[in-house]
PDB file of C-alpha atoms in Angstrom:
ATOM      1  CA  LEU Q  73     105.767 129.585  91.057  1.00  0.00           C
ATOM      2  CA  LEU Q  74     106.931 129.271  87.459  1.00  0.00           C
ATOM      3  CA  LEU Q  75     108.581 125.925  88.127  1.00  0.00           C
ATOM      4  CA  GLN Q  76     105.295 124.383  89.212  1.00  0.00           C
ATOM      5  CA  VAL Q  77     103.591 125.658  86.065  1.00  0.00           C
ATOM      6  CA  ALA Q  78     106.352 124.178  83.883  1.00  0.00           C
ATOM      7  CA  PHE Q  79     106.055 120.760  85.549  1.00  0.00           C
ATOM      8  CA  LYS Q  80     102.271 120.845  85.103  1.00  0.00           C
ATOM      9  CA  MET Q  81     102.615 121.796  81.423  1.00  0.00           C
ATOM     10  CA  TYR Q  82     105.262 119.252  80.445  1.00  0.00           C
ATOM     11  CA  LEU Q  83     104.726 116.334  82.829  1.00  0.00           C
ATOM     12  CA  GLY Q  84     101.151 116.768  84.009  1.00  0.00           C
ATOM     13  CA  VAL Q  85     102.106 116.901  87.706  1.00  0.00           C
ATOM     14  CA  THR Q  86     102.543 119.770  90.145  1.00  0.00           C
ATOM     15  CA  PRO Q  87     105.419 119.403  92.609  1.00  0.00           C
ATOM     16  CA  SER Q  88     105.305 120.806  96.100  1.00  0.00           C
ATOM     17  CA  VAL Q  89     108.217 123.044  97.060  1.00  0.00           C
ATOM     18  CA  SER Q  90     110.029 122.697 100.369  1.00  0.00           C
ATOM     19  CA  CYS Q  91     112.662 125.252 101.394  1.00  0.00           C
ATOM     20  CA  SER Q  92     115.478 123.518 103.250  1.00  0.00           C
ATOM     21  CA  SER Q  93     117.864 126.348 104.152  1.00  0.00           C
ATOM     22  CA  ALA Q  94     117.636 129.604 106.026  1.00  0.00           C
ATOM     23  CA  GLY Q  95     119.719 131.335 103.353  1.00  0.00           C
ATOM     24  CA  GLY Q  96     117.146 130.558 100.687  1.00  0.00           C
ATOM     25  CA  ASN Q  97     119.649 128.933  98.328  1.00  0.00           C
ATOM     26  CA  GLU Q  98     118.415 125.340  98.803  1.00  0.00           C
ATOM     27  CA  PHE Q  99     115.007 123.829  98.231  1.00  0.00           C
ATOM     28  CA  SER Q 100     113.392 120.557  97.230  1.00  0.00           C
ATOM     29  CA  LEU Q 101     110.755 119.663  94.686  1.00  0.00           C
ATOM     30  CA  ILE Q 102     108.571 116.811  95.879  1.00  0.00           C
ATOM     31  CA  LEU Q 103     106.608 114.810  93.323  1.00  0.00           C
ATOM     32  CA  ASP Q 104     103.922 112.521  94.723  1.00  0.00           C
ATOM     33  CA  LYS Q 105     103.563 110.980  91.264  1.00  0.00           C
ATOM     34  CA  ASN Q 106     106.401 110.781  88.755  1.00  0.00           C
ATOM     35  CA  PRO Q 107     105.139 110.100  85.214  1.00  0.00           C
ATOM     36  CA  LEU Q 108     108.574 108.876  84.071  1.00  0.00           C
ATOM     37  CA  VAL Q 109     108.262 105.937  86.473  1.00  0.00           C
ATOM     38  CA  ASP Q 110     105.331 104.627  84.402  1.00  0.00           C
ATOM     39  CA  PHE Q 111     107.776 103.653  81.631  1.00  0.00           C
ATOM     40  CA  VAL Q 112     110.060 101.538  83.832  1.00  0.00           C
ATOM     41  CA  GLU Q 113     109.117  98.203  85.306  1.00  0.00           C
ATOM     42  CA  GLU Q 114     111.724  97.030  87.789  1.00  0.00           C
ATOM     43  CA  LEU Q 115     115.421  97.742  87.550  1.00  0.00           C
ATOM     44  CA  PRO Q 116     117.586  94.591  87.279  1.00  0.00           C
ATOM     45  CA  ALA Q 117     119.869  93.920  90.254  1.00  0.00           C
ATOM     46  CA  GLU Q 118     123.006  94.671  88.225  1.00  0.00           C
ATOM     47  CA  ARG Q 119     121.553  98.089  87.306  1.00  0.00           C
ATOM     48  CA  ALA Q 120     120.331  99.030  90.799  1.00  0.00           C
ATOM     49  CA  SER Q 121     122.557 102.125  90.896  1.00  0.00           C
ATOM     50  CA  LEU Q 122     121.014 103.517  87.679  1.00  0.00           C
ATOM     51  CA  CYS Q 123     119.095 106.735  88.291  1.00  0.00           C
ATOM     52  CA  TYR Q 124     116.570 106.525  85.471  1.00  0.00           C
ATOM     53  CA  CYS Q 125     114.846 109.797  86.283  1.00  0.00           C
ATOM     54  CA  ASN Q 126     118.101 111.770  86.404  1.00  0.00           C
ATOM     55  CA  LEU Q 127     116.886 113.259  83.136  1.00  0.00           C
ATOM     56  CA  LEU Q 128     114.736 115.630  85.210  1.00  0.00           C
ATOM     57  CA  CYS Q 129     117.805 116.905  87.065  1.00  0.00           C
ATOM     58  CA  GLY Q 130     119.545 117.658  83.780  1.00  0.00           C
ATOM     59  CA  VAL Q 131     116.535 119.494  82.392  1.00  0.00           C
ATOM     60  CA  ILE Q 132     116.168 121.645  85.519  1.00  0.00           C
ATOM     61  CA  ARG Q 133     119.888 122.418  85.646  1.00  0.00           C
ATOM     62  CA  GLY Q 134     119.949 123.305  81.949  1.00  0.00           C
ATOM     63  CA  ALA Q 135     116.927 125.577  82.275  1.00  0.00           C
ATOM     64  CA  LEU Q 136     118.537 127.393  85.201  1.00  0.00           C
ATOM     65  CA  GLU Q 137     121.774 127.810  83.243  1.00  0.00           C
ATOM     66  CA  MET Q 138     119.795 129.386  80.396  1.00  0.00           C
ATOM     67  CA  VAL Q 139     118.818 132.195  82.789  1.00  0.00           C
ATOM     68  CA  HIS Q 140     122.381 132.392  84.187  1.00  0.00           C
ATOM     69  CA  LEU Q 141     121.741 130.636  87.496  1.00  0.00           C
ATOM     70  CA  ALA Q 142     124.348 128.038  88.445  1.00  0.00           C
ATOM     71  CA  ALA Q 143     122.810 125.232  90.481  1.00  0.00           C
ATOM     72  CA  GLU Q 144     123.467 121.719  91.666  1.00  0.00           C
ATOM     73  CA  VAL Q 145     120.449 119.471  91.079  1.00  0.00           C
ATOM     74  CA  THR Q 146     120.340 115.976  92.600  1.00  0.00           C
ATOM     75  CA  PHE Q 147     117.885 113.244  93.489  1.00  0.00           C
ATOM     76  CA  LEU Q 148     117.276 112.905  97.212  1.00  0.00           C
ATOM     77  CA  GLN Q 149     114.523 110.287  96.981  1.00  0.00           C
ATOM     78  CA  ASP Q 150     113.356 108.166  94.065  1.00  0.00           C
ATOM     79  CA  ARG Q 151     110.166 106.105  93.769  1.00  0.00           C
ATOM     80  CA  LEU Q 152     112.034 103.597  91.619  1.00  0.00           C
ATOM     81  CA  LYS Q 153     114.342 102.947  94.580  1.00  0.00           C
ATOM     82  CA  GLY Q 154     111.394 102.250  96.903  1.00  0.00           C
ATOM     83  CA  ASP Q 155     110.912 105.724  98.387  1.00  0.00           C
ATOM     84  CA  ALA Q 156     107.389 107.056  98.966  1.00  0.00           C
ATOM     85  CA  VAL Q 157     107.924 110.166  96.798  1.00  0.00           C
ATOM     86  CA  THR Q 158     110.358 111.541  94.254  1.00  0.00           C
ATOM     87  CA  GLU Q 159     112.372 114.413  95.729  1.00  0.00           C
ATOM     88  CA  ILE Q 160     114.744 116.578  93.730  1.00  0.00           C
ATOM     89  CA  GLY Q 161     117.138 118.833  95.645  1.00  0.00           C
ATOM     90  CA  ILE Q 162     118.240 122.128  94.112  1.00  0.00           C
ATOM     91  CA  THR Q 163     121.105 124.197  95.518  1.00  0.00           C
ATOM     92  CA  PHE Q 164     121.993 127.535  93.968  1.00  0.00           C
ATOM     93  CA  LEU Q 165     125.773 127.853  93.792  1.00  0.00           C
ATOM     94  CA  ARG Q 166     125.877 131.640  93.680  1.00  0.00           C
ATOM     95  CA  LYS Q 167     123.393 134.460  93.809  1.00  0.00           C
ATOM     96  CA  ALA Q 168     122.213 136.048  90.608  1.00  0.00           C
ATOM     97  CA  GLU Q 169     124.069 139.251  89.953  1.00  0.00           C
ATOM     98  CA  ASP Q 170     122.065 142.378  89.396  1.00  0.00           C
ATOM     99  CA  ARG Q 171     123.562 143.995  86.345  1.00  0.00           C
ATOM    100  CA  LYS Q 172     122.469 147.190  84.750  1.00  0.00           C
ATOM    101  CA  HIS Q 173     122.869 147.079  81.031  1.00  0.00           C
ATOM    102  CA  LYS Q 174     124.029 150.177  79.208  1.00  0.00           C
ATOM    103  CA  ARG Q 175     122.279 151.043  75.990  1.00  0.00           C
TER     104      ARG Q 175
END
C-alpha cells in the first residue's frame, strides 16, 4: 500500500491498516509508535484538549485532495492522551469519478 510506504519514508514507521466499513470507504491507520510523540513531554492540564499530532491528519487530507479524493481524517486514539496506540480514521466522502479525458 502506497500509504504505508509514505509513512515509512517520512516518519520511519509503518502503520497497519484496518478496514472498518463494508462499503470500503472507511479505514483506520494504526501506529504502534508515533515519532511525533517523542517531541512532546506531557501536556499541561489547561491544554489537555490540544491534539498535538493533528498535523498528520492535515497532511493525509491534503495529500488525498491533491489526487482529488475528498476525505475526513480524524484522530480516534492518541498516545499522548494515554491510549495504547495512535489511530487515525479516514472516511472517503465520495467515490473517485472515472473520467475519460479527451485529447
